Amino acid sequence: MLSKKIFCIGELLIDFVAENQGADLAKATVFTKKAGGAPANVACAISKLGGNSAFIGCVGEDPFGSFLMNRIDAFDVDLSLVQRSSTFTTLAFVSLAENGERDFVFSRGADRELQYDSSIKSSFRDQMVHLGAATALLGGPLEKAYSHYLFDAITENAFISFDPNYRADLWKGNEKTFVKKCMPYIEKSHLCKFSLEEAQMLSKKNSLPEASEALHQIGAEIITITLGSEGTWVSTKNSRQTIPSIAVTPVDTTGAGDAFIGCLLQQISQLPSHEMLSESESTLMDMVEVANRAGAITTTGYGAIDSLPDINQLNSSE
């Protein structure tokens, strides 16, 4: 059976990564240009693992936009639905602490200019749609397009995946607005991927069981909460458990969550029906175990897309 196509919607941007690792951005002087953006990372992760992915987003009609298009095209991601804008390509400046955690700021541009395309709707029929942009709920045409594409995915019987990708620097002082805007996506998604911080913020609960229960009540069918080196908490209506990860020495955590959800979606896309996930808890848990490995491997190299694993790396990490 052919795998389902996974449409990843949101930002594609330039990550300027500081070369003086272990310092904050205020001390950074030299940066390396990398392709980034959570939904684009996910699309590349899916494709690199043998899945069928498409990216829907907007980049500038400038050299940075062209660089990004060429970089993502190298992964055989379908870019036929990407739009180009006269607005400059979105940039992010990233510095890494000694433990691999990020310090970053956005210079937002073309990603917000994505226009809704009604002709895409029929392409979603019985396929998969991943809504995982860090910038999608910040207003502008992108947010409007996101809302339309969510509705299209629902009406076309697509499997819907949501990752809120909360960024504190983007929502400082507006956290309540962020929570409110996430609710329709949690309500309608078959699969939600959260960090611990996101799960606690969105559920208003501290413990994993209580947070999961609150998020299920909103509507999410399958909940994964990534816990870094501790693995991933997985919650369905019938089962809750932590699936362990593998031990690695992280140098850059950028894109680990994207590799995780990309790997999980790629595996789900191979199923005849996503209903199998609720019918067989062991199938889902096995998939999460593999996805944990993908996320962990990604942290061992610099740059999200450059560090995404392929099938051979996943298998050798078992």
CSV table of C-alpha atoms in Angstrom, one decimal, residues 9-313:
chain,number,residue,atom,x,y,z
A,9,ILE,CA,2.3,23.8,6.8
A,10,GLY,CA,4.1,26.9,8.2
A,11,GLU,CA,7.4,28.6,8.2
A,12,LEU,CA,10.6,27.9,6.3
A,13,LEU,CA,13.4,30.3,7.4
A,14,ILE,CA,17.1,30.9,7.8
A,15,ASP,CA,18.7,29.9,11.1
A,16,PHE,CA,21.8,31.9,11.7
A,17,VAL,CA,23.6,29.7,14.2
A,18,ALA,CA,26.3,31.4,16.4
A,19,GLU,CA,29.7,29.7,16.1
A,20,ASN,CA,30.8,30.5,19.6
A,21,GLN,CA,28.8,27.7,21.2
A,22,GLY,CA,28.2,27.9,25.0
A,23,ALA,CA,27.5,31.6,24.9
A,24,ASP,CA,24.3,33.7,24.6
A,25,LEU,CA,23.5,35.8,21.5
A,26,ALA,CA,24.8,39.0,23.1
A,27,LYS,CA,28.3,37.6,22.9
A,28,ALA,CA,28.0,36.0,19.4
A,29,THR,CA,30.0,37.5,16.6
A,30,VAL,CA,30.1,34.8,13.8
A,31,PHE,CA,27.1,33.0,12.5
A,32,THR,CA,26.6,30.0,10.1
A,33,LYS,CA,23.6,30.0,7.7
A,34,LYS,CA,21.3,26.9,8.1
A,35,ALA,CA,17.8,26.1,6.8
A,36,GLY,CA,15.2,25.9,9.5
A,37,GLY,CA,11.6,26.3,10.4
A,38,ALA,CA,9.7,23.6,12.3
A,39,PRO,CA,7.2,22.4,9.6
A,40,ALA,CA,10.0,22.3,7.0
A,41,ASN,CA,12.2,20.3,9.4
A,42,VAL,CA,9.3,17.8,9.8
A,43,ALA,CA,8.8,17.6,6.1
A,44,CYS,CA,12.5,16.8,5.6
A,45,ALA,CA,12.5,14.3,8.4
A,46,ILE,CA,9.5,12.5,6.8
A,47,SER,CA,11.1,12.4,3.4
A,48,LYS,CA,14.5,11.3,4.6
A,49,LEU,CA,12.9,8.3,6.3
A,50,GLY,CA,11.2,7.3,3.0
A,51,GLY,CA,7.9,9.0,3.5
A,52,ASN,CA,5.9,11.3,1.2
A,53,SER,CA,5.8,14.9,2.3
A,54,ALA,CA,4.9,18.3,1.0
A,55,PHE,CA,5.7,21.7,2.4
A,56,ILE,CA,3.2,24.6,2.3
A,57,GLY,CA,4.7,28.0,3.2
A,58,CYS,CA,6.1,31.3,2.0
A,59,VAL,CA,9.7,32.5,1.5
A,60,GLY,CA,11.0,35.7,0.0
A,61,GLU,CA,12.0,36.3,-3.6
A,62,ASP,CA,15.6,36.9,-2.4
A,63,PRO,CA,18.8,34.8,-2.2
A,64,PHE,CA,17.9,33.4,1.2
A,65,GLY,CA,14.6,32.2,-0.1
A,66,SER,CA,16.3,30.6,-3.1
A,67,PHE,CA,18.8,28.9,-0.7
A,68,LEU,CA,16.0,27.5,1.3
A,69,MET,CA,14.1,26.2,-1.7
A,70,ASN,CA,17.2,24.4,-3.0
A,71,ARG,CA,18.0,23.0,0.4
A,72,ILE,CA,14.6,21.5,1.0
A,73,ASP,CA,14.3,20.3,-2.6
A,74,ALA,CA,17.4,18.2,-2.0
A,75,PHE,CA,15.3,16.1,0.4
A,76,ASP,CA,12.7,15.3,-2.3
A,77,VAL,CA,10.0,17.3,-0.4
A,78,ASP,CA,7.2,18.4,-2.7
A,79,LEU,CA,7.6,22.2,-3.0
A,80,SER,CA,4.9,22.8,-5.6
A,81,LEU,CA,2.7,24.6,-3.1
A,82,VAL,CA,5.4,27.0,-1.8
A,83,GLN,CA,4.7,30.7,-2.4
A,84,ARG,CA,7.3,33.4,-2.9
A,85,SER,CA,6.8,37.0,-1.6
A,86,SER,CA,8.5,40.4,-2.1
A,87,THR,CA,8.8,40.5,1.7
A,88,PHE,CA,12.2,39.4,2.9
A,89,THR,CA,12.7,35.8,4.0
A,90,THR,CA,12.2,35.2,7.8
A,91,LEU,CA,15.4,34.9,9.8
A,92,ALA,CA,16.2,33.4,13.2
A,93,PHE,CA,19.4,34.0,15.1
A,94,VAL,CA,20.4,31.1,17.4
A,95,SER,CA,23.1,30.6,20.0
A,96,LEU,CA,23.6,27.3,21.9
A,97,ALA,CA,24.4,26.9,25.6
A,98,GLU,CA,26.8,24.2,26.7
A,99,ASN,CA,24.0,21.7,27.2
A,100,GLY,CA,22.7,22.3,23.7
A,101,GLU,CA,19.7,24.4,24.7
A,102,ARG,CA,18.9,27.4,22.5
A,103,ASP,CA,18.9,31.2,22.9
A,104,PHE,CA,17.3,32.8,19.8
A,105,VAL,CA,15.4,35.8,18.4
A,106,PHE,CA,13.3,36.1,15.2
A,107,SER,CA,13.4,38.7,12.5
A,108,ARG,CA,10.0,37.8,10.9
A,109,GLY,CA,9.3,38.3,7.2
A,110,ALA,CA,7.9,36.3,4.4
A,111,ASP,CA,6.5,33.3,6.4
A,112,ARG,CA,3.6,35.4,7.6
A,113,GLU,CA,2.6,36.2,4.1
A,114,LEU,CA,1.3,32.8,3.2
A,115,GLN,CA,-2.0,33.1,1.4
A,116,TYR,CA,-4.8,30.5,1.7
A,117,ASP,CA,-5.1,28.5,-1.5
A,118,SER,CA,-8.6,26.8,-1.7
A,119,SER,CA,-7.4,24.6,-4.6
A,120,ILE,CA,-5.3,22.6,-2.1
A,121,LYS,CA,-8.3,21.3,-0.2
A,122,SER,CA,-9.0,18.3,-2.4
A,123,SER,CA,-5.4,17.2,-2.1
A,124,PHE,CA,-6.0,16.6,1.7
A,125,ARG,CA,-8.6,13.9,1.1
A,126,ASP,CA,-7.8,10.9,3.2
A,127,GLN,CA,-4.2,12.1,3.6
A,128,MET,CA,-2.3,13.7,6.6
A,129,VAL,CA,-1.9,17.3,7.6
A,130,HIS,CA,0.7,18.5,10.1
A,131,LEU,CA,0.1,21.9,11.7
A,132,GLY,CA,3.3,22.7,13.6
A,133,ALA,CA,4.5,26.3,12.9
A,134,ALA,CA,6.0,28.4,15.7
A,135,THR,CA,4.8,31.5,13.9
A,136,ALA,CA,1.3,30.4,12.7
A,137,LEU,CA,-0.7,32.0,15.5
A,138,LEU,CA,1.0,35.4,15.4
A,139,GLY,CA,-1.5,37.0,13.0
A,140,GLY,CA,-1.3,38.0,9.3
A,141,PRO,CA,-2.3,35.9,6.3
A,142,LEU,CA,-0.5,32.8,7.7
A,143,GLU,CA,-2.8,32.6,10.7
A,144,LYS,CA,-5.9,32.9,8.5
A,145,ALA,CA,-4.5,30.3,6.1
A,146,TYR,CA,-3.8,28.0,9.0
A,147,SER,CA,-7.4,28.2,10.2
A,148,HIS,CA,-8.7,27.5,6.7
A,149,TYR,CA,-6.4,24.5,6.2
A,150,LEU,CA,-7.5,23.0,9.6
A,151,PHE,CA,-11.1,23.2,8.4
A,152,ASP,CA,-10.2,21.7,5.0
A,153,ALA,CA,-8.3,18.8,6.7
A,154,ILE,CA,-11.4,18.1,8.9
A,155,THR,CA,-13.8,18.1,5.9
A,156,GLU,CA,-11.5,16.0,3.8
A,157,ASN,CA,-11.1,13.3,6.4
A,158,ALA,CA,-7.4,13.9,6.8
A,159,PHE,CA,-5.3,12.7,9.8
A,160,ILE,CA,-4.5,15.9,11.7
A,161,SER,CA,-1.3,16.4,13.7
A,162,PHE,CA,-0.7,19.5,15.8
A,163,ASP,CA,2.5,20.8,17.5
A,164,PRO,CA,2.1,24.3,19.1
A,165,ASN,CA,5.9,25.0,19.0
A,166,TYR,CA,5.6,27.6,21.8
A,167,ARG,CA,8.4,30.2,21.7
A,168,ALA,CA,8.5,32.3,24.9
A,169,ASP,CA,10.2,35.3,23.1
A,170,LEU,CA,7.4,35.5,20.6
A,171,TRP,CA,4.6,35.4,23.2
A,172,LYS,CA,6.0,37.3,26.1
A,173,GLY,CA,3.1,39.0,27.9
A,174,ASN,CA,0.5,37.3,25.6
A,175,GLU,CA,0.6,33.7,26.9
A,176,LYS,CA,-3.2,33.7,27.5
A,177,THR,CA,-3.7,34.6,23.8
A,178,PHE,CA,-1.4,31.7,22.8
A,179,VAL,CA,-3.4,29.2,24.9
A,180,LYS,CA,-6.7,30.4,23.5
A,181,LYS,CA,-5.6,30.2,19.9
A,182,CYS,CA,-4.3,26.7,20.3
A,183,MET,CA,-7.6,25.3,21.6
A,184,PRO,CA,-9.3,24.7,18.2
A,185,TYR,CA,-6.3,22.8,16.9
A,186,ILE,CA,-6.1,20.6,20.1
A,187,GLU,CA,-9.8,20.0,19.8
A,188,LYS,CA,-9.7,18.7,16.2
A,189,SER,CA,-6.4,16.9,16.1
A,190,HIS,CA,-5.9,13.1,16.1
A,191,LEU,CA,-2.3,13.5,17.4
A,192,CYS,CA,-0.8,16.3,19.5
A,193,LYS,CA,2.9,16.7,20.2
A,194,PHE,CA,3.8,18.9,23.2
A,195,SER,CA,6.8,19.7,25.2
A,196,LEU,CA,6.3,19.5,29.0
A,197,GLU,CA,6.1,23.3,29.2
A,198,GLU,CA,3.5,23.4,26.5
A,199,ALA,CA,1.4,20.6,28.0
A,200,GLN,CA,1.4,22.3,31.4
A,201,MET,CA,0.6,25.7,30.0
A,202,LEU,CA,-2.2,24.5,27.8
A,203,SER,CA,-3.8,22.2,30.3
A,204,LYS,CA,-3.2,24.3,33.4
A,205,LYS,CA,-2.1,21.1,35.1
A,206,ASN,CA,1.3,20.2,36.4
A,207,SER,CA,1.4,16.4,36.5
A,208,LEU,CA,1.5,14.4,33.3
A,209,PRO,CA,-1.6,12.3,34.0
A,210,GLU,CA,-3.7,15.4,34.9
A,211,ALA,CA,-2.3,17.4,31.9
A,212,SER,CA,-3.1,14.5,29.6
A,213,GLU,CA,-6.6,14.1,30.9
A,214,ALA,CA,-7.3,17.8,30.5
A,215,LEU,CA,-6.0,17.8,26.9
A,216,HIS,CA,-8.0,14.7,26.0
A,217,GLN,CA,-11.1,16.5,27.3
A,218,ILE,CA,-10.4,19.4,24.9
A,219,GLY,CA,-10.4,16.8,22.1
A,220,ALA,CA,-6.9,15.5,21.4
A,221,GLU,CA,-7.1,11.7,20.7
A,222,ILE,CA,-3.4,10.8,21.0
A,223,ILE,CA,-1.0,13.0,23.2
A,224,THR,CA,2.8,12.8,23.1
A,225,ILE,CA,4.7,14.9,25.6
A,226,THR,CA,8.5,14.9,24.9
A,227,LEU,CA,10.6,14.8,28.0
A,228,GLY,CA,14.1,15.2,26.5
A,229,SER,CA,16.5,12.4,27.7
A,230,GLU,CA,13.7,10.8,29.8
A,231,GLY,CA,11.8,9.9,26.7
A,232,THR,CA,8.2,10.6,25.7
A,233,TRP,CA,5.0,10.4,27.7
A,234,VAL,CA,2.2,8.9,25.6
A,235,SER,CA,-1.4,9.1,26.4
A,236,THR,CA,-4.5,7.7,24.7
A,237,LYS,CA,-8.0,7.0,26.1
A,238,ASN,CA,-6.9,3.6,27.2
A,239,SER,CA,-3.2,3.8,28.1
A,240,ARG,CA,-0.6,6.1,29.5
A,241,GLN,CA,3.1,5.5,29.8
A,242,THR,CA,6.6,6.9,29.4
A,243,ILE,CA,8.5,5.4,26.4
A,244,PRO,CA,12.3,5.7,27.1
A,245,SER,CA,14.8,7.2,24.7
A,246,ILE,CA,18.4,6.3,24.0
A,247,ALA,CA,21.4,7.8,25.7
A,248,VAL,CA,23.3,10.4,23.6
A,249,THR,CA,25.6,13.4,24.2
A,250,PRO,CA,23.6,16.4,22.8
A,251,VAL,CA,25.3,19.3,21.1
A,252,ASP,CA,22.3,21.0,19.6
A,253,THR,CA,18.7,20.3,20.5
A,254,THR,CA,17.4,22.3,17.6
A,255,GLY,CA,15.0,20.2,15.6
A,256,ALA,CA,14.8,17.2,18.0
A,257,GLY,CA,11.1,17.6,18.4
A,258,ASP,CA,10.6,18.0,14.7
A,259,ALA,CA,12.6,14.8,14.0
A,260,PHE,CA,10.5,13.0,16.6
A,261,ILE,CA,7.1,14.0,15.1
A,262,GLY,CA,8.3,13.6,11.6
A,263,CYS,CA,9.4,10.1,12.3
A,264,LEU,CA,6.2,9.3,14.1
A,265,LEU,CA,4.1,10.7,11.2
A,266,GLN,CA,6.1,8.8,8.6
A,267,GLN,CA,5.3,5.6,10.4
A,268,ILE,CA,1.6,6.4,10.8
A,269,SER,CA,1.5,7.2,7.1
A,270,GLN,CA,2.3,3.6,6.3
A,271,LEU,CA,-0.8,2.2,8.1
A,272,PRO,CA,-3.8,1.3,6.1
A,273,SER,CA,-5.9,3.3,8.6
A,274,HIS,CA,-4.9,5.5,11.6
A,275,GLU,CA,-7.7,3.8,13.6
A,276,MET,CA,-5.1,1.0,14.0
A,277,LEU,CA,-3.4,3.2,16.6
A,278,SER,CA,-6.3,3.1,19.0
A,279,GLU,CA,-7.0,-0.6,18.3
A,280,SER,CA,-3.4,-1.6,19.0
A,281,GLU,CA,-1.7,0.3,21.8
A,282,SER,CA,1.6,-1.7,21.3
A,283,THR,CA,1.8,-0.4,17.7
A,284,LEU,CA,1.7,3.2,18.8
A,285,MET,CA,4.2,2.6,21.6
A,286,ASP,CA,6.6,0.9,19.2
A,287,MET,CA,6.3,3.8,16.8
A,288,VAL,CA,7.1,6.3,19.6
A,289,GLU,CA,10.2,4.3,20.6
A,290,VAL,CA,11.5,4.6,17.1
A,291,ALA,CA,10.6,8.3,17.0
A,292,ASN,CA,12.5,8.9,20.3
A,293,ARG,CA,15.6,7.5,18.6
A,294,ALA,CA,15.2,9.9,15.7
A,295,GLY,CA,14.9,12.9,18.0
A,296,ALA,CA,17.9,11.8,20.1
A,297,ILE,CA,20.1,11.3,17.1
A,298,THR,CA,19.3,14.7,15.8
A,299,THR,CA,20.7,16.3,18.9
A,300,THR,CA,24.2,14.8,18.2
A,301,GLY,CA,24.9,17.2,15.3
A,302,TYR,CA,24.6,20.9,14.6
A,303,GLY,CA,21.7,22.2,12.6
A,304,ALA,CA,18.2,20.7,12.6
A,305,ILE,CA,17.9,19.6,9.0
A,306,ASP,CA,21.6,18.6,8.6
A,307,SER,CA,21.3,16.3,11.6
A,308,LEU,CA,18.1,14.4,10.7
A,309,PRO,CA,18.6,10.6,10.7
A,310,ASP,CA,18.0,8.2,7.8
A,311,ILE,CA,16.7,4.7,8.1
A,312,ASN,CA,20.2,3.2,8.5
A,313,GLN,CA,21.0,5.5,11.4
